[in-house]
Amino acid sequence: MRLQDKSFELFIPEKKIQAAIRRVAGEINRDYHDRNPLFVGVLNGAFMFAADLMKNMAIPCEITFVRVQSYAGTQRSGQVKTLIGLEHDIRQRHVILLEDIVDSGFTVQHIQQQLQSANPASIEVATLLFKPEALAVPTTLRYVGIRIPNQFVVGYGLDYNGQGRNLRDIYQLKDTSSR
Ligand code: 5GP
Ligand code: MG
């Protein structure tokens, strides 16, 4: 599979993604049955995960979306991210942040800190993918769909230069030496 100048190979098939989402949804259905959680999806990457997770929620719940704006820094990990688009009142709400992927953990940490200042009752994170080897800041991820090695992936909401978000499966960058 090609996107622009890069080759990708199938990594996580749709069936496995959906099974992981059903498991995570089951855990949230159990843990939050009496708490009317407010899901906060992080655009753009988490839109597909958010949609499929919601289809598996069997308890009262709500959803809203935010976006993070990265300011150009010297390094990806040094970027300052500002949270934009939070229109929902989250005071006294049980918030579950929905992320497509946690890599260094900086994004999730920043969003959590900024949401915290709006006084929610609680904040937990649900991420579809997690790269434990890349984690650079202490982060508590309450719900993790699939742990993956420290490799670049696309598909199922995740992009390469804006492309590939539409793919139903997740692909990994092909080792250029084996092309
Ligand atoms: P972190 O702040 O945890 O390092 O980075 C998280 C963000 O970086 C994700 O929300 C995602 O936008 C991007 N990211 C990290 N790893 C990947 C990856 O393997 N593929 C894609 N497409 N985006 C990634
Ligand atoms: Mg993201």
JSON list of C-alpha atoms and ligand atoms in Angstrom, two decimals:
[
{"chain": "A", "resi": 1, "resn": "MET", "atom": "CA", "xyz": [0.00, 0.00, 0.00]},
{"chain": "A", "resi": 2, "resn": "ARG", "atom": "CA", "xyz": [1.42, 3.37, -1.00]},
{"chain": "A", "resi": 3, "resn": "LEU", "atom": "CA", "xyz": [0.72, 6.85, 0.37]},
{"chain": "A", "resi": 4, "resn": "GLN", "atom": "CA", "xyz": [2.63, 9.54, -1.50]},
{"chain": "A", "resi": 5, "resn": "ASP", "atom": "CA", "xyz": [6.32, 8.61, -1.28]},
{"chain": "A", "resi": 6, "resn": "LYS", "atom": "CA", "xyz": [6.04, 5.84, 1.33]},
{"chain": "A", "resi": 7, "resn": "SER", "atom": "CA", "xyz": [5.20, 2.14, 1.32]},
{"chain": "A", "resi": 8, "resn": "PHE", "atom": "CA", "xyz": [3.14, 0.61, 4.09]},
{"chain": "A", "resi": 9, "resn": "GLU", "atom": "CA", "xyz": [2.23, -2.97, 4.97]},
{"chain": "A", "resi": 10, "resn": "LEU", "atom": "CA", "xyz": [-0.81, -4.38, 6.76]},
{"chain": "A", "resi": 11, "resn": "PHE", "atom": "CA", "xyz": [-0.23, -4.41, 10.49]},
{"chain": "A", "resi": 12, "resn": "ILE", "atom": "CA", "xyz": [-3.53, -4.62, 12.41]},
{"chain": "A", "resi": 13, "resn": "PRO", "atom": "CA", "xyz": [-6.56, -5.92, 10.51]},
{"chain": "A", "resi": 14, "resn": "GLU", "atom": "CA", "xyz": [-10.02, -4.39, 11.00]},
{"chain": "A", "resi": 15, "resn": "LYS", "atom": "CA", "xyz": [-11.26, -7.45, 12.93]},
{"chain": "A", "resi": 16, "resn": "LYS", "atom": "CA", "xyz": [-8.55, -7.09, 15.54]},
{"chain": "A", "resi": 17, "resn": "ILE", "atom": "CA", "xyz": [-9.19, -3.34, 15.88]},
{"chain": "A", "resi": 18, "resn": "GLN", "atom": "CA", "xyz": [-12.91, -3.92, 16.38]},
{"chain": "A", "resi": 19, "resn": "ALA", "atom": "CA", "xyz": [-12.28, -6.69, 18.93]},
{"chain": "A", "resi": 20, "resn": "ALA", "atom": "CA", "xyz": [-10.02, -4.38, 20.94]},
{"chain": "A", "resi": 21, "resn": "ILE", "atom": "CA", "xyz": [-12.65, -1.63, 20.83]},
{"chain": "A", "resi": 22, "resn": "ARG", "atom": "CA", "xyz": [-15.38, -4.02, 22.01]},
{"chain": "A", "resi": 23, "resn": "ARG", "atom": "CA", "xyz": [-13.19, -5.04, 24.94]},
{"chain": "A", "resi": 24, "resn": "VAL", "atom": "CA", "xyz": [-12.44, -1.44, 25.93]},
{"chain": "A", "resi": 25, "resn": "ALA", "atom": "CA", "xyz": [-16.13, -0.52, 25.57]},
{"chain": "A", "resi": 26, "resn": "GLY", "atom": "CA", "xyz": [-17.04, -3.46, 27.82]},
{"chain": "A", "resi": 27, "resn": "GLU", "atom": "CA", "xyz": [-14.67, -2.19, 30.49]},
{"chain": "A", "resi": 28, "resn": "ILE", "atom": "CA", "xyz": [-16.09, 1.34, 30.29]},
{"chain": "A", "resi": 29, "resn": "ASN", "atom": "CA", "xyz": [-19.69, 0.05, 30.31]},
{"chain": "A", "resi": 30, "resn": "ARG", "atom": "CA", "xyz": [-18.86, -1.77, 33.53]},
{"chain": "A", "resi": 31, "resn": "ASP", "atom": "CA", "xyz": [-16.82, 1.00, 35.22]},
{"chain": "A", "resi": 32, "resn": "TYR", "atom": "CA", "xyz": [-19.05, 3.97, 34.32]},
{"chain": "A", "resi": 33, "resn": "HIS", "atom": "CA", "xyz": [-22.56, 2.48, 34.34]},
{"chain": "A", "resi": 34, "resn": "ASP", "atom": "CA", "xyz": [-23.83, 5.01, 36.91]},
{"chain": "A", "resi": 35, "resn": "ARG", "atom": "CA", "xyz": [-21.63, 8.00, 35.96]},
{"chain": "A", "resi": 36, "resn": "ASN", "atom": "CA", "xyz": [-22.90, 9.32, 32.61]},
{"chain": "A", "resi": 37, "resn": "PRO", "atom": "CA", "xyz": [-19.36, 9.76, 31.26]},
{"chain": "A", "resi": 38, "resn": "LEU", "atom": "CA", "xyz": [-18.49, 12.59, 28.88]},
{"chain": "A", "resi": 39, "resn": "PHE", "atom": "CA", "xyz": [-16.18, 11.35, 26.13]},
{"chain": "A", "resi": 40, "resn": "VAL", "atom": "CA", "xyz": [-13.82, 13.97, 24.77]},
{"chain": "A", "resi": 41, "resn": "GLY", "atom": "CA", "xyz": [-12.43, 12.87, 21.41]},
{"chain": "A", "resi": 42, "resn": "VAL", "atom": "CA", "xyz": [-9.21, 14.42, 20.14]},
{"chain": "A", "resi": 43, "resn": "LEU", "atom": "CA", "xyz": [-9.51, 15.43, 16.48]},
{"chain": "A", "resi": 44, "resn": "ASN", "atom": "CA", "xyz": [-8.59, 14.55, 13.86]},
{"chain": "A", "resi": 45, "resn": "GLY", "atom": "CA", "xyz": [-7.01, 11.19, 14.59]},
{"chain": "A", "resi": 46, "resn": "ALA", "atom": "CA", "xyz": [-9.52, 9.80, 17.06]},
{"chain": "A", "resi": 47, "resn": "PHE", "atom": "CA", "xyz": [-12.68, 10.31, 15.00]},
{"chain": "A", "resi": 48, "resn": "MET", "atom": "CA", "xyz": [-12.99, 6.71, 13.84]},
{"chain": "A", "resi": 49, "resn": "PHE", "atom": "CA", "xyz": [-12.12, 5.20, 17.21]},
{"chain": "A", "resi": 50, "resn": "ALA", "atom": "CA", "xyz": [-14.63, 7.54, 18.87]},
{"chain": "A", "resi": 51, "resn": "ALA", "atom": "CA", "xyz": [-17.37, 6.53, 16.45]},
{"chain": "A", "resi": 52, "resn": "ASP", "atom": "CA", "xyz": [-16.83, 2.78, 16.82]},
{"chain": "A", "resi": 53, "resn": "LEU", "atom": "CA", "xyz": [-16.42, 3.00, 20.60]},
{"chain": "A", "resi": 54, "resn": "MET", "atom": "CA", "xyz": [-19.70, 4.94, 20.88]},
{"chain": "A", "resi": 55, "resn": "LYS", "atom": "CA", "xyz": [-21.53, 2.22, 18.91]},
{"chain": "A", "resi": 56, "resn": "ASN", "atom": "CA", "xyz": [-20.49, -0.22, 21.63]},
{"chain": "A", "resi": 57, "resn": "MET", "atom": "CA", "xyz": [-21.53, 1.92, 24.59]},
{"chain": "A", "resi": 58, "resn": "ALA", "atom": "CA", "xyz": [-24.59, 0.56, 26.36]},
{"chain": "A", "resi": 59, "resn": "ILE", "atom": "CA", "xyz": [-24.82, 3.12, 29.19]},
{"chain": "A", "resi": 60, "resn": "PRO", "atom": "CA", "xyz": [-25.92, 6.77, 29.32]},
{"chain": "A", "resi": 61, "resn": "CYS", "atom": "CA", "xyz": [-23.02, 8.83, 27.93]},
{"chain": "A", "resi": 62, "resn": "GLU", "atom": "CA", "xyz": [-22.19, 11.94, 25.92]},
{"chain": "A", "resi": 63, "resn": "ILE", "atom": "CA", "xyz": [-19.47, 12.92, 23.48]},
{"chain": "A", "resi": 64, "resn": "THR", "atom": "CA", "xyz": [-17.73, 16.11, 22.41]},
{"chain": "A", "resi": 65, "resn": "PHE", "atom": "CA", "xyz": [-14.54, 16.84, 20.51]},
{"chain": "A", "resi": 66, "resn": "VAL", "atom": "CA", "xyz": [-11.44, 18.99, 20.93]},
{"chain": "A", "resi": 67, "resn": "ARG", "atom": "CA", "xyz": [-8.39, 19.68, 18.87]},
{"chain": "A", "resi": 68, "resn": "VAL", "atom": "CA", "xyz": [-4.81, 20.42, 19.80]},
{"chain": "A", "resi": 69, "resn": "GLN", "atom": "CA", "xyz": [-2.82, 23.08, 18.09]},
{"chain": "A", "resi": 70, "resn": "SER", "atom": "CA", "xyz": [0.90, 22.35, 17.99]},
{"chain": "A", "resi": 71, "resn": "TYR", "atom": "CA", "xyz": [3.23, 25.28, 17.80]},
{"chain": "A", "resi": 72, "resn": "ALA", "atom": "CA", "xyz": [6.36, 24.64, 15.79]},
{"chain": "A", "resi": 73, "resn": "GLY", "atom": "CA", "xyz": [9.07, 23.71, 18.22]},
{"chain": "A", "resi": 74, "resn": "THR", "atom": "CA", "xyz": [12.54, 22.44, 17.66]},
{"chain": "A", "resi": 75, "resn": "GLN", "atom": "CA", "xyz": [11.48, 18.87, 18.38]},
{"chain": "A", "resi": 76, "resn": "ARG", "atom": "CA", "xyz": [8.17, 17.08, 18.21]},
{"chain": "A", "resi": 77, "resn": "SER", "atom": "CA", "xyz": [8.43, 16.27, 21.90]},
{"chain": "A", "resi": 78, "resn": "GLY", "atom": "CA", "xyz": [9.11, 19.91, 22.76]},
{"chain": "A", "resi": 79, "resn": "GLN", "atom": "CA", "xyz": [5.99, 21.29, 21.12]},
{"chain": "A", "resi": 80, "resn": "VAL", "atom": "CA", "xyz": [3.52, 23.31, 23.12]},
{"chain": "A", "resi": 81, "resn": "LYS", "atom": "CA", "xyz": [-0.01, 22.15, 22.47]},
{"chain": "A", "resi": 82, "resn": "THR", "atom": "CA", "xyz": [-3.01, 24.33, 23.09]},
{"chain": "A", "resi": 83, "resn": "LEU", "atom": "CA", "xyz": [-6.42, 22.82, 23.54]},
{"chain": "A", "resi": 84, "resn": "ILE", "atom": "CA", "xyz": [-9.11, 24.36, 21.36]},
{"chain": "A", "resi": 85, "resn": "GLY", "atom": "CA", "xyz": [-12.80, 23.80, 20.82]},
{"chain": "A", "resi": 86, "resn": "LEU", "atom": "CA", "xyz": [-13.96, 22.67, 24.24]},
{"chain": "A", "resi": 87, "resn": "GLU", "atom": "CA", "xyz": [-17.52, 23.98, 24.26]},
{"chain": "A", "resi": 88, "resn": "HIS", "atom": "CA", "xyz": [-18.94, 21.51, 26.74]},
{"chain": "A", "resi": 89, "resn": "ASP", "atom": "CA", "xyz": [-19.13, 22.38, 30.43]},
{"chain": "A", "resi": 90, "resn": "ILE", "atom": "CA", "xyz": [-17.08, 19.63, 32.06]},
{"chain": "A", "resi": 91, "resn": "ARG", "atom": "CA", "xyz": [-17.47, 20.74, 35.70]},
{"chain": "A", "resi": 92, "resn": "GLN", "atom": "CA", "xyz": [-18.35, 17.75, 37.90]},
{"chain": "A", "resi": 93, "resn": "ARG", "atom": "CA", "xyz": [-18.32, 15.50, 34.84]},
{"chain": "A", "resi": 94, "resn": "HIS", "atom": "CA", "xyz": [-16.57, 12.16, 34.55]},
{"chain": "A", "resi": 95, "resn": "VAL", "atom": "CA", "xyz": [-14.42, 12.77, 31.48]},
{"chain": "A", "resi": 96, "resn": "ILE", "atom": "CA", "xyz": [-12.88, 10.05, 29.32]},
{"chain": "A", "resi": 97, "resn": "LEU", "atom": "CA", "xyz": [-10.36, 11.40, 26.84]},
{"chain": "A", "resi": 98, "resn": "LEU", "atom": "CA", "xyz": [-10.35, 9.48, 23.54]},
{"chain": "A", "resi": 99, "resn": "GLU", "atom": "CA", "xyz": [-7.03, 9.34, 21.69]},
{"chain": "A", "resi": 100, "resn": "ASP", "atom": "CA", "xyz": [-6.00, 7.51, 18.56]},
{"chain": "A", "resi": 101, "resn": "ILE", "atom": "CA", "xyz": [-2.44, 6.87, 19.75]},
{"chain": "A", "resi": 102, "resn": "VAL", "atom": "CA", "xyz": [-0.17, 7.68, 22.67]},
{"chain": "A", "resi": 103, "resn": "ASP", "atom": "CA", "xyz": [3.43, 7.99, 21.62]},
{"chain": "A", "resi": 104, "resn": "SER", "atom": "CA", "xyz": [5.64, 10.20, 23.86]},
{"chain": "A", "resi": 105, "resn": "GLY", "atom": "CA", "xyz": [2.61, 10.99, 26.04]},
{"chain": "A", "resi": 106, "resn": "PHE", "atom": "CA", "xyz": [3.10, 14.78, 25.76]},
{"chain": "A", "resi": 107, "resn": "THR", "atom": "CA", "xyz": [-0.18, 15.40, 23.97]},
{"chain": "A", "resi": 108, "resn": "VAL", "atom": "CA", "xyz": [-2.27, 13.46, 26.46]},
{"chain": "A", "resi": 109, "resn": "GLN", "atom": "CA", "xyz": [-0.44, 15.09, 29.37]},
{"chain": "A", "resi": 110, "resn": "HIS", "atom": "CA", "xyz": [-1.09, 18.59, 28.03]},
{"chain": "A", "resi": 111, "resn": "ILE", "atom": "CA", "xyz": [-4.75, 17.93, 27.32]},
{"chain": "A", "resi": 112, "resn": "GLN", "atom": "CA", "xyz": [-5.26, 16.37, 30.75]},
{"chain": "A", "resi": 113, "resn": "GLN", "atom": "CA", "xyz": [-3.67, 19.37, 32.47]},
{"chain": "A", "resi": 114, "resn": "GLN", "atom": "CA", "xyz": [-5.82, 21.82, 30.54]},
{"chain": "A", "resi": 115, "resn": "LEU", "atom": "CA", "xyz": [-9.03, 19.87, 31.15]},
{"chain": "A", "resi": 116, "resn": "GLN", "atom": "CA", "xyz": [-8.16, 19.57, 34.83]},
{"chain": "A", "resi": 117, "resn": "SER", "atom": "CA", "xyz": [-8.32, 23.35, 35.19]},
{"chain": "A", "resi": 118, "resn": "ALA", "atom": "CA", "xyz": [-12.01, 23.19, 34.20]},
{"chain": "A", "resi": 119, "resn": "ASN", "atom": "CA", "xyz": [-12.73, 21.11, 37.34]},
{"chain": "A", "resi": 120, "resn": "PRO", "atom": "CA", "xyz": [-14.13, 17.82, 36.08]},
{"chain": "A", "resi": 121, "resn": "ALA", "atom": "CA", "xyz": [-15.09, 15.14, 38.63]},
{"chain": "A", "resi": 122, "resn": "SER", "atom": "CA", "xyz": [-12.52, 12.80, 37.07]},
{"chain": "A", "resi": 123, "resn": "ILE", "atom": "CA", "xyz": [-10.43, 12.35, 33.94]},
{"chain": "A", "resi": 124, "resn": "GLU", "atom": "CA", "xyz": [-9.27, 9.06, 32.47]},
{"chain": "A", "resi": 125, "resn": "VAL", "atom": "CA", "xyz": [-7.75, 8.23, 29.10]},
{"chain": "A", "resi": 126, "resn": "ALA", "atom": "CA", "xyz": [-8.85, 5.65, 26.56]},
{"chain": "A", "resi": 127, "resn": "THR", "atom": "CA", "xyz": [-6.45, 5.22, 23.66]},
{"chain": "A", "resi": 128, "resn": "LEU", "atom": "CA", "xyz": [-6.76, 2.84, 20.75]},
{"chain": "A", "resi": 129, "resn": "LEU", "atom": "CA", "xyz": [-2.99, 2.45, 20.31]},
{"chain": "A", "resi": 130, "resn": "PHE", "atom": "CA", "xyz": [-0.10, 2.81, 22.73]},
{"chain": "A", "resi": 131, "resn": "LYS", "atom": "CA", "xyz": [3.65, 2.72, 22.05]},
{"chain": "A", "resi": 132, "resn": "PRO", "atom": "CA", "xyz": [5.09, 1.89, 25.48]},
{"chain": "A", "resi": 133, "resn": "GLU", "atom": "CA", "xyz": [8.70, 2.16, 24.25]},
{"chain": "A", "resi": 134, "resn": "ALA", "atom": "CA", "xyz": [8.18, 5.78, 23.15]},
{"chain": "A", "resi": 135, "resn": "LEU", "atom": "CA", "xyz": [6.61, 7.03, 26.37]},
{"chain": "A", "resi": 136, "resn": "ALA", "atom": "CA", "xyz": [8.64, 9.98, 27.71]},
{"chain": "A", "resi": 137, "resn": "VAL", "atom": "CA", "xyz": [6.40, 11.38, 30.44]},
{"chain": "A", "resi": 138, "resn": "PRO", "atom": "CA", "xyz": [4.57, 9.56, 33.24]},
{"chain": "A", "resi": 139, "resn": "THR", "atom": "CA", "xyz": [1.07, 8.95, 31.94]},
{"chain": "A", "resi": 140, "resn": "THR", "atom": "CA", "xyz": [-1.76, 6.86, 33.32]},
{"chain": "A", "resi": 141, "resn": "LEU", "atom": "CA", "xyz": [-3.71, 5.20, 30.54]},
{"chain": "A", "resi": 142, "resn": "ARG", "atom": "CA", "xyz": [-6.78, 3.59, 32.05]},
{"chain": "A", "resi": 143, "resn": "TYR", "atom": "CA", "xyz": [-7.96, 1.94, 28.81]},
{"chain": "A", "resi": 144, "resn": "VAL", "atom": "CA", "xyz": [-5.61, 0.75, 26.08]},
{"chain": "A", "resi": 145, "resn": "GLY", "atom": "CA", "xyz": [-6.81, -0.98, 22.92]},
{"chain": "A", "resi": 146, "resn": "ILE", "atom": "CA", "xyz": [-3.60, -2.37, 21.44]},
{"chain": "A", "resi": 147, "resn": "ARG", "atom": "CA", "xyz": [0.06, -1.98, 22.45]},
{"chain": "A", "resi": 148, "resn": "ILE", "atom": "CA", "xyz": [2.39, -1.61, 19.47]},
{"chain": "A", "resi": 149, "resn": "PRO", "atom": "CA", "xyz": [6.17, -1.30, 18.94]},
{"chain": "A", "resi": 150, "resn": "ASN", "atom": "CA", "xyz": [7.71, 2.10, 18.30]},
{"chain": "A", "resi": 151, "resn": "GLN", "atom": "CA", "xyz": [6.88, 2.27, 14.59]},
{"chain": "A", "resi": 152, "resn": "PHE", "atom": "CA", "xyz": [4.97, 4.74, 12.44]},
{"chain": "A", "resi": 153, "resn": "VAL", "atom": "CA", "xyz": [1.44, 3.60, 11.63]},
{"chain": "A", "resi": 154, "resn": "VAL", "atom": "CA", "xyz": [-1.39, 4.88, 9.45]},
{"chain": "A", "resi": 155, "resn": "GLY", "atom": "CA", "xyz": [-5.04, 4.05, 8.84]},
{"chain": "A", "resi": 156, "resn": "TYR", "atom": "CA", "xyz": [-8.20, 4.00, 10.90]},
{"chain": "A", "resi": 157, "resn": "GLY", "atom": "CA", "xyz": [-8.06, 7.76, 11.52]},
{"chain": "A", "resi": 158, "resn": "LEU", "atom": "CA", "xyz": [-4.27, 8.03, 11.61]},
{"chain": "A", "resi": 159, "resn": "ASP", "atom": "CA", "xyz": [-2.63, 9.86, 8.74]},
{"chain": "A", "resi": 160, "resn": "TYR", "atom": "CA", "xyz": [0.56, 10.32, 6.79]},
{"chain": "A", "resi": 161, "resn": "ASN", "atom": "CA", "xyz": [0.57, 13.94, 5.56]},
{"chain": "A", "resi": 162, "resn": "GLY", "atom": "CA", "xyz": [-3.21, 13.99, 5.74]},
{"chain": "A", "resi": 163, "resn": "GLN", "atom": "CA", "xyz": [-3.62, 10.75, 3.77]},
{"chain": "A", "resi": 164, "resn": "GLY", "atom": "CA", "xyz": [-4.74, 7.31, 4.91]},
{"chain": "A", "resi": 165, "resn": "ARG", "atom": "CA", "xyz": [-7.29, 8.23, 7.58]},
{"chain": "A", "resi": 166, "resn": "ASN", "atom": "CA", "xyz": [-10.00, 6.43, 5.60]},
{"chain": "A", "resi": 167, "resn": "LEU", "atom": "CA", "xyz": [-8.37, 2.98, 5.77]},
{"chain": "A", "resi": 168, "resn": "ARG", "atom": "CA", "xyz": [-10.26, 0.34, 7.77]},
{"chain": "A", "resi": 169, "resn": "ASP", "atom": "CA", "xyz": [-7.07, -1.48, 8.78]},
{"chain": "A", "resi": 170, "resn": "ILE", "atom": "CA", "xyz": [-3.89, -0.14, 10.35]},
{"chain": "A", "resi": 171, "resn": "TYR", "atom": "CA", "xyz": [-0.65, -0.24, 8.34]},
{"chain": "A", "resi": 172, "resn": "GLN", "atom": "CA", "xyz": [2.96, 0.20, 9.35]},
{"chain": "A", "resi": 173, "resn": "LEU", "atom": "CA", "xyz": [5.74, 1.90, 7.47]},
{"chain": "A", "resi": 174, "resn": "LYS", "atom": "CA", "xyz": [7.66, -0.65, 5.44]},
{"chain": "A", "resi": 175, "resn": "ASP", "atom": "CA", "xyz": [11.31, -1.07, 6.29]},
{"chain": "A", "resi": 176, "resn": "THR", "atom": "CA", "xyz": [12.96, 0.84, 3.43]},
{"chain": "A", "resi": 177, "resn": "SER", "atom": "CA", "xyz": [15.85, -1.64, 3.33]},
{"chain": "A", "resi": 178, "resn": "SER", "atom": "CA", "xyz": [13.46, -4.45, 2.37]},
{"chain": "A", "resi": 179, "resn": "ARG", "atom": "CA", "xyz": [11.63, -2.56, -0.39]},
{"chain": "B", "resi": 1, "resn": "5GP", "atom": "P1", "xyz": [2.60, 12.15, 21.61]},
{"chain": "B", "resi": 1, "resn": "5GP", "atom": "O1", "xyz": [2.33, 13.53, 22.10]},
{"chain": "B", "resi": 1, "resn": "5GP", "atom": "O2", "xyz": [2.04, 11.08, 22.51]},
{"chain": "B", "resi": 1, "resn": "5GP", "atom": "O3", "xyz": [4.05, 11.93, 21.30]},
{"chain": "B", "resi": 1, "resn": "5GP", "atom": "O4", "xyz": [1.96, 12.05, 20.19]},
{"chain": "B", "resi": 1, "resn": "5GP", "atom": "C1", "xyz": [0.68, 11.78, 19.98]},
{"chain": "B", "resi": 1, "resn": "5GP", "atom": "C2", "xyz": [0.25, 12.27, 18.62]},
{"chain": "B", "resi": 1, "resn": "5GP", "atom": "O5", "xyz": [1.30, 12.11, 17.63]},
{"chain": "B", "resi": 1, "resn": "5GP", "atom": "C3", "xyz": [-0.90, 11.44, 18.15]},
{"chain": "B", "resi": 1, "resn": "5GP", "atom": "O6", "xyz": [-2.12, 12.01, 18.56]},
{"chain": "B", "resi": 1, "resn": "5GP", "atom": "C4", "xyz": [-0.67, 11.42, 16.66]},
{"chain": "B", "resi": 1, "resn": "5GP", "atom": "O7", "xyz": [-1.30, 12.55, 16.11]},
{"chain": "B", "resi": 1, "resn": "5GP", "atom": "C5", "xyz": [0.80, 11.53, 16.47]},
{"chain": "B", "resi": 1, "resn": "5GP", "atom": "N1", "xyz": [1.43, 10.20, 16.27]},
{"chain": "B", "resi": 1, "resn": "5GP", "atom": "C6", "xyz": [2.24, 9.54, 17.13]},
{"chain": "B", "resi": 1, "resn": "5GP", "atom": "N2", "xyz": [2.62, 8.35, 16.63]},
{"chain": "B", "resi": 1, "resn": "5GP", "atom": "C7", "xyz": [2.04, 8.25, 15.41]},
{"chain": "B", "resi": 1, "resn": "5GP", "atom": "C8", "xyz": [2.05, 7.24, 14.39]},
{"chain": "B", "resi": 1, "resn": "5GP", "atom": "O8", "xyz": [2.68, 6.17, 14.47]},
{"chain": "B", "resi": 1, "resn": "5GP", "atom": "N3", "xyz": [1.32, 7.50, 13.27]},
{"chain": "B", "resi": 1, "resn": "5GP", "atom": "C9", "xyz": [0.61, 8.65, 13.10]},
{"chain": "B", "resi": 1, "resn": "5GP", "atom": "N4", "xyz": [-0.07, 8.79, 11.97]},
{"chain": "B", "resi": 1, "resn": "5GP", "atom": "N5", "xyz": [0.57, 9.62, 14.05]},
{"chain": "B", "resi": 1, "resn": "5GP", "atom": "C10", "xyz": [1.27, 9.43, 15.18]},
{"chain": "B", "resi": 2, "resn": "MG", "atom": "MG", "xyz": [-4.04, 12.41, 18.11]}
]
